XYZ file of N, CA, C and O in Angstrom:
860
model
N 0.735 -1.714 0.098
C 0.111 -0.135 -0.120
C 1.021 1.017 0.180
O 1.960 1.072 1.061
N 0.427 1.699 -1.374
C 1.185 3.643 -1.220
C 1.319 4.217 0.914
O 2.537 5.123 1.291
N 0.122 4.247 1.258
C 0.761 5.418 2.398
C -0.033 4.202 3.796
O -0.575 4.385 4.736
N 1.242 3.134 3.586
C 1.224 1.788 4.968
C 1.607 2.836 6.010
O 0.812 2.450 6.667
N 2.770 3.300 5.664
C 3.389 4.246 6.897
C 2.461 4.815 7.651
O 2.640 5.152 9.659
N 1.448 5.179 7.387
C 0.217 6.344 8.329
C -0.247 5.331 9.143
O -0.796 5.701 10.559
N 0.160 3.933 9.356
C -0.819 3.288 10.387
C 0.232 3.129 11.786
O -0.040 3.345 13.030
N 1.127 4.074 11.824
C 2.561 4.172 12.885
C 1.652 5.817 13.330
O 2.120 6.162 14.984
N 0.596 6.968 12.668
C -0.066 7.788 13.427
C -0.797 7.629 14.517
O -1.236 6.753 14.122
N 0.078 7.710 15.655
C -1.276 8.047 17.065
C -2.569 8.893 16.953
O -1.598 9.986 16.558
N -3.396 7.838 17.470
C -4.102 10.303 17.831
C -3.981 10.518 19.116
O -3.458 9.547 19.810
N -4.561 11.569 19.324
C -4.173 12.322 20.306
C -4.958 11.310 21.563
O -5.924 10.807 21.377
N -4.833 11.519 22.353
C -5.102 10.933 24.058
C -6.187 11.822 24.482
O -7.113 11.519 24.747
N -6.629 13.386 24.645
C -6.958 14.051 24.517
C -7.420 15.032 23.205
O -6.459 15.431 22.568
N -9.000 14.861 23.461
C -9.469 15.776 21.844
C -8.848 17.242 22.417
O -8.830 17.812 23.238
N -8.944 18.427 20.885
C -8.661 19.672 20.958
C -9.586 19.684 20.298
O -10.225 19.806 19.577
N -10.531 20.801 21.336
C -12.497 21.262 20.505
C -11.878 22.252 20.514
O -11.638 23.345 20.172
N -12.712 21.901 18.078
C -12.163 23.256 17.950
C -13.288 25.154 18.539
O -12.736 25.799 18.516
N -14.221 24.415 19.048
C -14.800 25.772 19.980
C -16.120 24.606 20.750
O -17.764 24.573 20.084
N -15.826 24.838 21.685
C -16.193 23.817 22.863
C -17.586 24.941 23.847
O -16.964 26.441 24.204
N -18.459 24.938 23.855
C -19.425 26.108 25.113
C -19.134 26.086 25.991
O -18.429 24.677 27.050
N -19.018 26.936 26.649
C -18.222 26.745 28.219
C -19.947 28.344 28.970
O -20.062 28.962 28.600
N -20.002 26.970 30.063
C -21.359 27.492 30.448
C -20.391 27.737 31.793
O -19.903 26.729 32.517
N -21.031 29.019 33.378
C -20.599 29.715 33.736
C -21.947 29.046 35.122
O -21.682 29.710 36.493
N -22.971 29.027 35.336
C -23.582 28.695 35.774
C -24.921 30.212 35.623
O -26.119 29.682 35.898
N -24.876 30.820 35.415
C -25.764 31.892 35.421
C -26.706 32.567 34.116
O -27.558 32.771 34.169
N -25.455 31.239 32.383
C -26.391 31.259 31.928
C -27.951 31.138 32.156
O -29.176 31.153 31.368
N -29.667 29.977 32.517
C -30.207 29.657 33.560
C -30.339 30.752 33.712
O -31.720 31.113 33.980
N -30.352 31.433 34.681
C -30.683 32.498 35.517
C -31.339 33.913 34.479
O -32.299 34.035 34.735
N -30.159 33.704 33.699
C -30.415 35.142 32.178
C -31.481 34.716 31.633
O -32.318 35.452 31.309
N -31.743 33.807 31.521
C -32.885 32.224 30.643
C -33.898 32.592 31.254
O -35.297 32.551 30.904
N -34.173 32.394 32.349
C -35.097 32.436 33.573
C -35.728 33.747 33.316
O -36.799 33.835 33.269
N -35.001 34.872 33.996
C -35.102 36.040 33.976
C -35.673 36.434 32.219
O -37.031 37.404 32.637
N -35.460 36.312 31.047
C -35.675 37.048 30.059
C -37.081 36.298 29.792
O -38.461 36.985 29.634
N -37.653 34.906 30.522
C -39.480 34.657 30.634
C -40.596 35.005 31.283
O -40.851 34.870 31.196
N -39.148 35.729 32.627
C -40.493 36.114 33.666
C -40.231 37.341 33.195
O -41.740 38.103 33.564
N -39.530 37.979 32.619
C -40.114 39.511 31.886
C -40.331 39.616 31.158
O -40.806 40.523 30.368
N -40.853 38.490 29.756
C -41.849 38.016 28.716
C -40.653 39.381 27.710
O -41.463 39.300 26.983
N -39.528 38.652 27.860
C -39.303 39.065 26.514
C -38.297 37.733 25.872
O -37.389 37.835 25.961
N -39.202 37.528 25.524
C -38.573 36.506 24.780
C -38.699 36.186 22.900
O -38.518 35.286 22.790
N -38.121 38.048 22.937
C -38.679 38.085 21.050
C -36.819 38.793 20.968
O -36.092 37.758 21.299
N -36.764 39.685 20.778
C -35.528 39.637 20.087
C -34.918 41.176 20.361
O -33.754 42.197 20.543
N -35.591 41.691 21.905
C -35.009 42.780 22.638
C -35.032 42.142 24.052
O -35.297 41.146 24.331
N -34.754 43.369 24.506
C -34.804 43.256 26.354
C -33.274 43.708 27.096
O -32.378 43.931 25.686
N -33.576 43.811 28.508
C -32.247 44.293 29.112
C -30.871 43.550 28.695
O -29.873 44.325 28.735
N -31.099 41.666 28.913
C -30.312 40.762 28.445
C -28.970 41.362 27.370
O -28.020 41.200 26.813
N -30.312 41.014 25.989
C -29.329 41.193 24.785
C -29.012 43.351 24.920
O -27.766 43.566 24.633
N -28.915 43.934 25.441
C -29.192 45.789 25.239
C -27.380 45.424 25.896
O -26.258 46.120 26.208
N -27.802 45.125 27.313
C -26.631 44.487 28.194
C -25.511 44.476 27.519
O -24.152 44.661 27.460
N -25.372 43.101 26.221
C -24.397 42.289 25.951
C -23.775 43.311 24.895
O -22.905 43.557 24.602
N -24.911 43.779 24.186
C -24.187 45.023 23.027
C -23.470 46.201 23.907
O -22.674 46.088 23.079
N -24.114 46.748 24.857
C -23.181 47.808 25.303
C -21.737 47.102 25.588
O -21.346 48.292 25.835
N -21.275 45.970 26.433
C -20.610 45.352 26.712
C -19.922 45.294 25.807
O -18.164 45.631 25.524
N -19.963 44.777 24.781
C -19.049 44.243 22.683
C -18.517 45.977 22.595
O -17.923 45.709 22.104
N -19.966 47.025 22.340
C -19.502 47.824 22.013
C -17.854 48.747 23.034
O -16.698 48.906 22.548
N -18.882 48.765 24.171
C -16.847 49.592 24.728
C -15.184 48.093 25.088
O -14.965 48.723 24.837
N -15.744 46.886 24.550
C -14.763 46.126 24.859
C -13.905 46.674 23.656
O -12.744 46.065 23.367
N -14.478 46.046 22.440
C -14.187 46.358 21.013
C -13.639 48.058 20.472
O -12.667 48.235 19.762
N -14.341 48.543 21.201
C -13.728 49.981 20.650
C -14.580 50.921 19.594
O -14.702 51.432 18.502
N -15.776 50.286 19.873
C -16.861 51.037 18.372
C -18.240 52.082 19.118
O -18.424 51.940 20.107
N -19.070 52.372 18.385
C -20.227 53.136 18.597
C -21.581 52.381 18.663
O -22.104 52.940 20.013
N -21.514 51.543 18.218
C -22.433 49.737 17.888
C -21.834 48.745 18.111
O -21.372 48.958 17.354
N -23.363 48.030 18.829
C -22.579 46.555 18.182
C -24.140 45.913 18.165
O -25.540 46.641 19.321
N -24.508 45.395 17.217
C -25.865 44.983 17.657
C -25.936 42.915 17.666
O -24.909 42.531 16.800
N -26.039 42.608 18.261
C -26.299 40.989 18.767
C -27.249 40.377 17.476
O -28.407 40.577 18.187
N -27.198 39.167 17.285
C -27.969 38.482 15.879
C -27.566 37.019 16.662
O -27.398 36.717 17.830
N -28.836 37.099 16.103
C -29.205 35.460 16.234
C -28.213 34.077 15.685
O -28.060 32.964 16.090
N -27.063 34.666 15.077
C -26.088 33.862 14.203
C -24.843 33.956 13.774
O -25.275 35.593 13.608
N -23.559 33.846 13.527
C -22.403 34.386 12.232
C -23.209 34.321 11.262
O -22.669 35.625 10.323
N -23.256 33.429 10.739
C -23.943 34.291 9.148
C -25.420 34.461 9.101
O -25.642 35.697 8.019
N -25.689 35.469 10.053
C -26.801 35.926 10.137
C -26.294 37.509 10.069
O -26.341 38.527 9.302
N -25.007 38.026 10.897
C -24.311 38.684 11.043
C -23.854 39.354 10.439
O -23.617 40.640 8.930
N -22.840 37.811 8.990
C -22.163 38.465 7.491
C -23.556 38.990 6.314
O -23.140 39.521 5.744
N -24.317 38.292 6.727
C -26.150 39.065 5.735
C -26.007 40.233 5.564
O -26.308 40.887 4.730
N -26.294 40.670 7.377
C -26.492 41.656 7.080
C -25.594 42.928 6.610
O -25.987 44.348 6.316
N -24.043 42.514 7.039
C -23.011 43.439 6.830
C -22.772 43.021 5.074
O -23.040 44.473 4.481
N -23.414 42.427 4.469
C -22.979 42.325 3.069
C -23.906 42.834 2.476
O -23.777 43.364 1.218
N -25.534 42.662 2.520
C -26.546 43.322 2.302
C -26.405 45.006 2.404
O -26.493 45.518 1.619
N -25.867 45.274 3.640
C -25.755 46.443 3.724
C -24.577 46.909 2.719
O -24.999 48.374 2.259
N -23.767 46.708 3.115
C -22.358 47.057 1.861
C -22.404 47.060 0.795
O -22.770 47.791 0.002
N -24.029 46.125 0.178
C -24.245 45.633 -1.478
C -24.716 47.029 -1.759
O -24.708 47.628 -2.426
N -25.312 47.370 -0.810
C -26.888 48.244 -0.799
C -25.734 50.099 -1.329
O -26.413 50.457 -1.949
N -24.316 50.288 -0.235
C -24.048 51.134 -0.548
C -23.490 51.553 -1.525
O -23.056 52.081 -1.934
N -22.734 50.243 -1.784
C -21.839 50.856 -3.225
C -22.306 50.684 -4.410
O -21.903 51.177 -5.248
N -23.142 49.587 -4.350
C -23.950 49.614 -5.674
C -26.158 50.295 -5.255
O -26.541 49.895 -6.864
N -26.392 50.508 -4.484
C -27.827 50.850 -4.229
C -28.512 49.871 -3.952
O -28.733 49.138 -4.353
N -29.637 50.024 -4.204
C -30.936 49.561 -3.850
C -31.131 49.097 -4.797
O -31.544 49.142 -5.760
N -30.895 47.473 -4.225
C -31.899 46.380 -5.588
C -32.993 46.183 -5.831
O -33.990 47.077 -4.464
N -33.403 45.858 -6.571
C -35.327 45.907 -6.796
C -36.126 44.923 -5.894
O -35.140 44.013 -6.042
N -37.017 44.911 -5.563
C -37.753 44.046 -5.417
C -37.185 42.440 -5.651
O -37.867 42.072 -7.284
N -36.699 41.144 -4.946
C -36.749 39.758 -5.596
C -35.061 39.832 -6.270
O -35.009 38.981 -6.378
N -34.653 40.816 -5.629
C -33.147 40.717 -6.307
C -32.086 41.253 -4.978
O -32.270 42.059 -4.142
N -30.995 40.078 -5.237
C -29.870 40.756 -4.347
C -28.560 41.515 -4.275
O -28.961 42.092 -5.604
N -28.371 42.596 -4.276
C -27.788 43.631 -3.314
C -26.871 43.091 -4.853
O -25.991 44.730 -4.555
N -25.874 42.082 -4.673
C -24.970 42.109 -4.986
C -25.021 41.270 -6.455
O -24.056 40.621 -6.792
N -25.601 41.080 -6.887
C -26.143 40.626 -8.080
C -25.303 40.898 -9.233
O -25.471 42.227 -9.921
N -24.657 39.568 -9.673
C -24.028 39.823 -11.155
C -22.390 40.887 -10.232
O -21.707 41.185 -11.646
N -21.708 40.487 -9.278
C -20.933 41.729 -8.684
C -19.753 40.437 -8.027
O -20.391 39.966 -7.542
N -19.036 40.353 -8.588
C -17.622 39.684 -7.964
C -17.286 40.388 -6.533
O -17.277 41.038 -6.458
N -16.882 39.953 -5.808
C -16.655 39.919 -4.204
C -15.451 38.726 -4.050
O -15.816 37.298 -4.168
N -14.567 39.053 -3.459
C -13.633 38.606 -2.999
C -13.662 37.804 -1.939
O -13.755 38.596 -0.271
N -12.663 36.884 -1.527
C -13.409 35.892 -0.023
C -11.822 35.356 0.061
O -11.668 34.557 -0.349
N -11.618 34.822 1.328
C -10.948 34.052 1.693
C -11.377 32.204 1.694
O -12.489 32.063 1.843
N -10.168 32.119 1.204
C -10.456 30.437 0.711
C -10.340 29.457 2.427
O -10.651 28.010 1.357
N -10.154 29.882 3.267
C -9.699 29.093 4.547
C -11.153 29.722 5.340
O -10.003 30.315 6.085
N -11.895 28.900 5.555
C -12.410 29.684 6.126
C -13.889 28.248 6.435
O -13.894 27.721 5.593
N -15.125 29.017 8.009
C -15.848 28.656 7.263
C -17.418 28.626 6.448
O -17.206 29.950 6.113
N -17.968 28.146 5.740
C -18.204 28.197 4.311
C -19.559 29.573 5.214
O -19.796 30.782 3.822
N -19.776 29.971 5.881
C -20.743 30.603 5.875
C -19.981 32.523 6.115
O -20.845 33.109 5.867
N -18.646 31.910 5.646
C -17.987 34.208 5.658
C -19.088 33.630 3.809
O -18.608 35.051 3.641
N -18.699 32.479 3.194
C -19.172 33.392 2.058
C -20.679 33.141 1.242
O -21.087 33.845 1.110
N -21.785 32.086 2.191
C -22.432 31.655 1.496
C -23.287 33.050 1.669
O -24.032 33.999 0.314
N -23.167 34.389 2.406
C -24.152 35.475 2.441
C -23.807 36.101 1.371
O -24.966 37.256 0.010
N -22.851 36.032 0.556
C -22.305 35.912 -0.708
C -23.603 35.952 -1.682
O -23.735 36.857 -2.765
N -23.863 34.489 -1.683
C -24.393 34.159 -2.888
C -25.748 34.369 -2.100
O -26.226 34.580 -3.130
N -26.521 34.730 -1.076
C -27.284 34.603 -1.127
C -28.039 36.090 -1.704
O -29.663 36.499 -1.901
N -27.168 37.169 -2.180
C -27.529 38.380 -2.440
C -26.925 38.406 -4.128
O -26.664 39.300 -4.280
N -26.699 36.996 -4.347
C -26.356 37.440 -5.689
C -25.075 37.256 -6.170
O -24.889 37.535 -7.355
N -23.921 37.506 -5.010
C -22.725 37.914 -5.645
C -21.910 36.336 -6.199
O -22.786 35.290 -5.753
N -20.773 36.619 -7.103
C -19.649 35.243 -7.357
C -19.229 35.585 -6.481
O -18.023 36.121 -6.605
N -18.139 34.577 -6.060
C -17.311 35.117 -5.184
C -16.235 34.500 -5.257
O -15.694 33.470 -6.473
N -14.834 35.416 -5.259
C -13.709 34.664 -5.829
C -12.700 34.150 -4.684
O -12.507 35.547 -4.328
N -12.021 33.671 -4.852
C -11.557 33.034 -4.180
C -9.423 32.971 -3.060
O -9.312 33.613 -4.196
N -9.428 33.998 -2.498
C -7.953 34.677 -2.210
C -7.571 33.148 -1.849
O -7.815 33.126 -0.490
N -6.147 33.721 -1.819
C -4.999 32.289 -1.469
C -5.343 32.767 -0.199
O -5.304 33.555 0.726
N -4.730 31.952 0.931
C -4.315 32.214 2.164
C -2.906 32.159 2.635
O -2.065 31.125 1.595
N -2.374 32.517 3.045
C -0.556 32.923 3.551
C -0.582 31.878 4.217
O -1.237 31.250 5.396
N 1.077 31.472 4.902
C 1.360 30.173 5.528
C 1.583 30.875 6.728
O 1.129 29.826 8.078
N 1.369 32.412 7.220
C 2.004 32.729 8.483
C 0.956 32.979 9.150
O 1.095 32.431 10.300
N 0.348 33.197 9.020
C -1.903 33.159 9.447
C -2.825 32.313 9.544
O -3.579 32.164 10.261
N -2.604 31.908 8.282
C -3.895 30.915 7.723
C -5.309 31.789 7.562
O -6.396 31.254 6.907
N -4.466 33.111 6.996
C -5.703 34.421 6.790
C -5.484 34.637 5.715
O -4.467 34.424 4.478
N -6.091 35.409 4.824
C -5.823 35.844 3.480
C -4.463 36.350 3.863
O -4.378 37.326 4.196
N -4.291 36.297 1.749
C -2.682 36.673 1.968
C -3.059 38.022 1.020
O -3.721 38.268 0.252
N -2.025 39.216 1.452
C -2.679 40.327 1.189
C -1.755 40.664 -0.314
O -1.669 41.169 -1.213
N -0.632 39.833 -0.246
C -0.237 39.297 -1.695
C -1.262 39.237 -3.343
O -0.935 39.591 -4.436
N -1.537 38.107 -2.833
C -2.770 36.662 -3.359
C -3.931 38.023 -3.214
O -4.385 37.879 -4.865
N -4.583 38.686 -2.527
C -5.437 40.182 -2.723
C -4.842 41.127 -3.766
O -5.905 41.772 -4.746
N -3.719 41.326 -3.278
C -3.189 42.451 -4.744
C -2.987 41.767 -6.542
O -3.855 42.789 -7.294
N -2.978 40.571 -6.609
C -2.842 39.746 -7.533
C -4.525 39.420 -7.964
O -4.408 39.823 -9.342
N -4.998 40.342 -7.463
C -6.384 39.288 -7.958
C -7.699 40.645 -8.182
O -7.418 41.072 -9.452
N -6.986 42.036 -7.798
C -7.384 43.314 -7.804
C -6.868 43.325 -9.538
O -7.613 44.104 -10.373
N -6.035 43.348 -9.381
C -5.373 43.019 -11.438
C -5.724 42.612 -12.218
O -6.123 42.600 -13.441
N -7.021 41.772 -11.839
C -7.298 40.465 -12.399
C -9.061 41.123 -12.665
O -9.246 41.113 -14.043
N -9.412 41.477 -11.705
C -11.042 41.964 -10.829
C -10.527 43.933 -10.688
O -10.693 43.345 -9.798
N -10.426 44.337 -11.114
C -10.443 45.887 -10.779
C -11.468 46.349 -10.523
O -11.169 47.475 -9.589
N -12.365 45.926 -11.093
C -14.182 46.205 -10.632
C -14.608 46.077 -9.104
O -15.333 46.513 -8.726
N -13.992 45.059 -8.664
C -14.132 44.386 -7.560
C -14.531 45.664 -6.065
O -12.917 46.048 -5.648
N -15.292 45.654 -5.374
C -15.621 47.067 -4.411
C -15.979 45.979 -2.846
O -15.742 46.894 -1.768
N -16.203 44.422 -2.917
C -16.119 44.530 -1.460
C -15.027 42.872 -1.323
O -14.851 42.475 -2.015
N -14.766 43.221 -0.128
C -13.611 41.899 0.345
C -14.592 41.889 1.544
O -14.594 42.155 2.347
N -14.562 39.742 1.853
C -14.433 39.442 2.750
C -14.189 38.375 3.521
O -13.591 37.884 3.013
N -13.460 38.903 4.316
C -12.150 37.800 5.130
C -12.279 37.806 6.493
O -13.192 37.971 6.544
N -11.551 36.194 6.684
C -12.365 35.802 8.409
C -10.722 36.166 9.136
O -9.693 35.931 8.077
N -10.601 36.647 10.326
C -10.086 35.745 11.222
C -9.505 34.256 11.745
O -10.809 34.452 12.451
N -9.398 33.395 10.713
C -9.292 32.242 11.541
C -8.654 31.254 13.239
O -7.131 31.747 13.430
N -9.591 30.805 13.412
C -8.939 30.476 14.688
C -8.267 31.387 16.071
O -7.561 30.686 16.127
N -8.800 32.757 15.813
C -8.403 33.694 16.518
C -7.183 34.266 16.183
O -6.796 34.892 17.302
N -6.748 34.101 15.343
C -5.460 34.451 14.089
C -6.059 35.448 14.023
O -6.240 35.299 12.893
N -5.356 37.055 14.211
C -5.709 37.984 13.380
C -4.965 38.212 12.298
O -3.601 37.569 11.760
N -5.866 38.438 10.787
C -5.133 38.124 9.937
C -4.487 39.613 9.377
O -4.550 40.751 10.933
N -3.551 40.142 8.275
C -2.931 40.817 8.437
C -4.015 42.126 7.798
O -3.485 42.459 7.055
N -4.527 42.729 8.731
C -5.031 44.381 8.725
C -4.234 45.109 7.224
O -4.718 45.871 6.848
N -2.787 45.436 8.324
C -3.022 47.107 8.019
C -2.495 46.675 6.300
O -2.609 47.918 5.694
N -2.022 45.447 6.124
C -1.404 45.357 4.344
C -2.494 45.254 3.339
O -2.738 45.517 2.804
N -3.864 44.226 4.319
C -5.163 43.996 3.402
C -5.610 45.299 3.533
O -5.981 46.217 2.660
N -5.687 46.352 4.506
C -6.876 47.660 4.342
C -5.772 48.629 3.130
O -6.895 49.122 2.725
N -4.439 48.405 3.706
C -3.997 48.802 2.737
C -4.033 48.807 1.632
O -4.207 49.457 0.245
N -3.882 47.468 0.500
C -4.015 46.613 -0.386
C -5.907 47.860 -0.918
O -6.343 47.936 -1.949
N -6.809 47.420 -0.131
C -8.177 47.674 -0.205
C -8.852 48.940 -0.593
O -9.491 50.106 -1.368
N -7.720 50.070 0.238
C -8.143 51.404 0.656
C -7.207 51.641 -1.549
O -7.631 52.614 -1.623
N -6.475 51.329 -1.556
C -5.334 51.470 -3.032
C -7.093 51.086 -3.935
O -7.245 52.022 -4.830
N -7.392 50.216 -4.039
C -8.555 49.562 -4.912
C -10.177 49.968 -4.400
O -10.885 49.923 -5.292
N -10.009 51.293 -4.072
C -11.342 51.725 -3.431
C -12.820 50.630 -3.230
O -13.937 50.406 -2.374
N -12.007 49.675 -2.020
C -13.076 48.388 -2.047
C -13.160 47.897 -0.264
O -12.272 48.761 0.739
N -14.540 48.280 0.010
C -14.984 47.700 1.440
C -14.486 46.443 1.608
O -14.830 46.083 1.177
N -14.702 46.169 3.241
C -13.459 45.309 4.079
C -14.745 45.043 4.790
O -15.568 45.443 5.864
N -15.433 43.307 5.317
C -16.011 42.929 5.934
C -15.498 41.923 6.616
O -14.355 41.353 5.990
N -14.944 42.376 8.434
C -14.175 41.162 8.500
C -15.214 40.232 9.036
O -16.375 40.575 10.249
N -14.935 39.405 9.643
C -15.903 37.655 9.974
C -14.475 37.131 10.999
O -13.502 36.800 10.838
N -15.191 38.008 12.087
C -14.107 37.742 13.225
C -15.227 37.199 14.386
O -14.683 37.154 15.848
N -15.644 36.387 13.929
C -16.522 35.489 14.940
C -15.886 34.737 15.856
O -15.719 35.063 17.089
N -14.291 33.980 15.198
C -13.541 33.394 15.686
C -12.426 33.929 16.378
O -11.634 33.467 17.183
N -12.935 35.248 16.794
C -11.243 36.578 16.917
C -12.609 37.455 17.800
O -10.975 38.533 18.153
N -13.150 37.272 18.943
C -13.807 37.982 19.298
C -12.387 38.333 20.803
O -12.100 37.321 21.490
N -11.743 39.307 20.744
C -11.570 39.586 22.027
C -9.856 39.837 20.932
O -9.257 39.940 22.300
N -9.591 39.023 20.456
C -8.687 39.038 19.662
C -8.408 40.418 19.124
O -8.898 41.139 18.610
N -6.741 41.187 19.083
C -5.963 42.402 19.083
C -4.903 42.371 17.722
O -4.520 41.125 17.355
N -4.758 43.088 16.882
C -4.070 43.675 16.069
C -3.676 44.638 15.841
O -3.733 45.971 15.570
N -1.884 44.302 16.598
C -1.586 45.743 16.448
C -2.182 46.239 17.782
O -2.286 48.069 17.227
N -2.186 45.793 18.788
C -3.584 47.293 20.176
C -4.398 47.234 19.552
O -5.549 47.548 20.390
N -6.003 47.205 18.376
C -6.701 47.277 17.841
C -7.555 45.501 17.639
O -6.775 44.928 17.205
N -9.199 45.867 18.250
C -9.948 44.975 18.377
C -9.678 44.484 17.046
O -10.366 45.084 15.741
N -9.852 43.114 16.089
C -10.745 42.220 15.329
C -12.001 42.760 15.016
O -12.773 42.905 16.886
N -12.354 43.282 13.750
C -13.819 43.706 13.462
C -13.682 44.877 14.024
O -15.586 45.061 13.991
N -13.251 45.401 14.131
C -13.523 47.423 14.257
C -12.547 47.973 13.477
O -12.250 49.077 13.566
N -11.626 47.761 12.449
C -10.899 48.570 11.405
C -12.040 48.719 10.168
O -12.912 48.178 9.979
N -12.090 50.711 9.965
C -12.811 50.956 9.761
C -12.309 51.380 8.167
O -11.033 52.421 8.598
N -13.057 52.212 7.182
C -12.451 52.989 6.477
C -12.625 54.723 6.645
O -12.983 54.591 7.617
N -11.230 54.672 5.639
C -10.816 56.080 6.413
C -11.700 57.084 5.877
O -13.214 57.148 5.585
N -12.804 58.135 6.864
C -12.862 59.172 6.909
C -14.451 57.908 6.969
O -15.867 59.564 7.202
N -14.790 57.560 7.896
C -15.985 57.334 8.479
C -15.862 57.719 10.119
O -15.269 56.808 10.929
N -16.921 57.964 10.113
C -16.555 58.590 12.338
C -17.685 57.452 12.481
O -17.131 57.721 14.331
N -18.314 57.004 12.017
C -19.056 55.916 12.912
C -18.801 54.199 12.533
O -18.034 54.329 11.061
N -18.492 53.014 13.004
C -18.520 52.118 12.985
C -19.043 51.296 13.260
O -19.762 51.779 14.462
N -20.163 50.240 12.897
C -20.658 49.257 13.265
C -20.608 47.738 13.234
O -19.960 46.991 12.343
N -20.323 47.185 15.234
C -19.690 46.001 14.450
C -20.583 45.349 14.784
O -21.361 45.249 15.794
N -20.689 43.685 14.047
C -21.646 42.972 13.568
C -21.353 42.146 14.667
O -20.505 40.816 13.926
N -22.210 40.831 15.923
C -21.351 39.982 15.994
C -22.189 38.730 16.885
O -23.164 39.695 16.245
N -21.953 37.475 16.500
C -23.009 37.078 17.035
C -23.179 35.619 17.821
O -22.329 35.962 18.521
N -24.789 35.846 18.277
C -25.125 35.461 19.933
C -24.469 33.978 20.177
O -23.414 33.883 21.445
N -24.218 33.312 19.602
C -23.330 32.443 19.130
C -22.104 32.038 19.909
O -21.383 31.178 20.751
N -21.203 33.574 19.503
C -19.584 33.150 20.046
C -19.985 34.168 22.117
O -18.476 34.525 22.248
N -20.885 34.582 22.146
C -20.623 35.177 23.736
C -20.727 34.147 24.515
O -20.468 34.717 25.867
N -20.880 33.086 24.659
C -21.097 32.311 26.002
C -19.658 31.806 26.336
O -18.473 32.160 25.497
C-alpha cells in the first residue's frame, strides 16, 4: 500500500475541541429572567447589556447582537452591497452580478451570504504565516478583477489577519472590507480589536457580532 506508513500515526489522547461551549452557571438565570419578564423576542435588558459591553470592549460606537454568525454576515453584506451599488429591485440581491473577494480557508458562512445576495465569490489564497487571506494574493486578484469593491475576509482560529496590509490594498482599490471576526472575539492586531477596522473618513462604525460566540 502506498500509504502503509500512516498506520504508525497515533491519535491524540485528549481531544482538542475547535469550539466547545463554556457554561459558568448564570446562563439559566438569564434565560429564566427573560422568560419571567416576557422578553422572549429580539429585545430585552440582557441583549442591550451585551451589546453595550461588546461596544465598550471592542471600542466601537455600536454593536448589534444577532442570532448567528451567518445572520451577522448577511446583514453586513446586504448593507455593504446597497452602499456600493444602490438599493436592489424587489426580488433581487444587493450583489447581483458582482464579484466579491473572499477568504478561501474559512467556515462556509463567510461565503454563503454573498451567494444569498447574488454575488459571485472569488477566493483569495491563504498565506502560510496566519492561515488568513494573503495580502499579496489579494493585490494580484485586483489586477485580474479591478472592478471588485467588496472584500469579505475571516480571522481564522482566533489569529488576526494582517489588517494593515489588507486594508492598504483595499484602500488603494477603493474596496470595502467586511471582517468575519466570529472566531477572534477579544483578539487584537497591533492593539486594535478585530472587527473594528473601518474605512478612512467614516466617523462611525458598526460591529456585528453573533450571539453564538458570546457564551
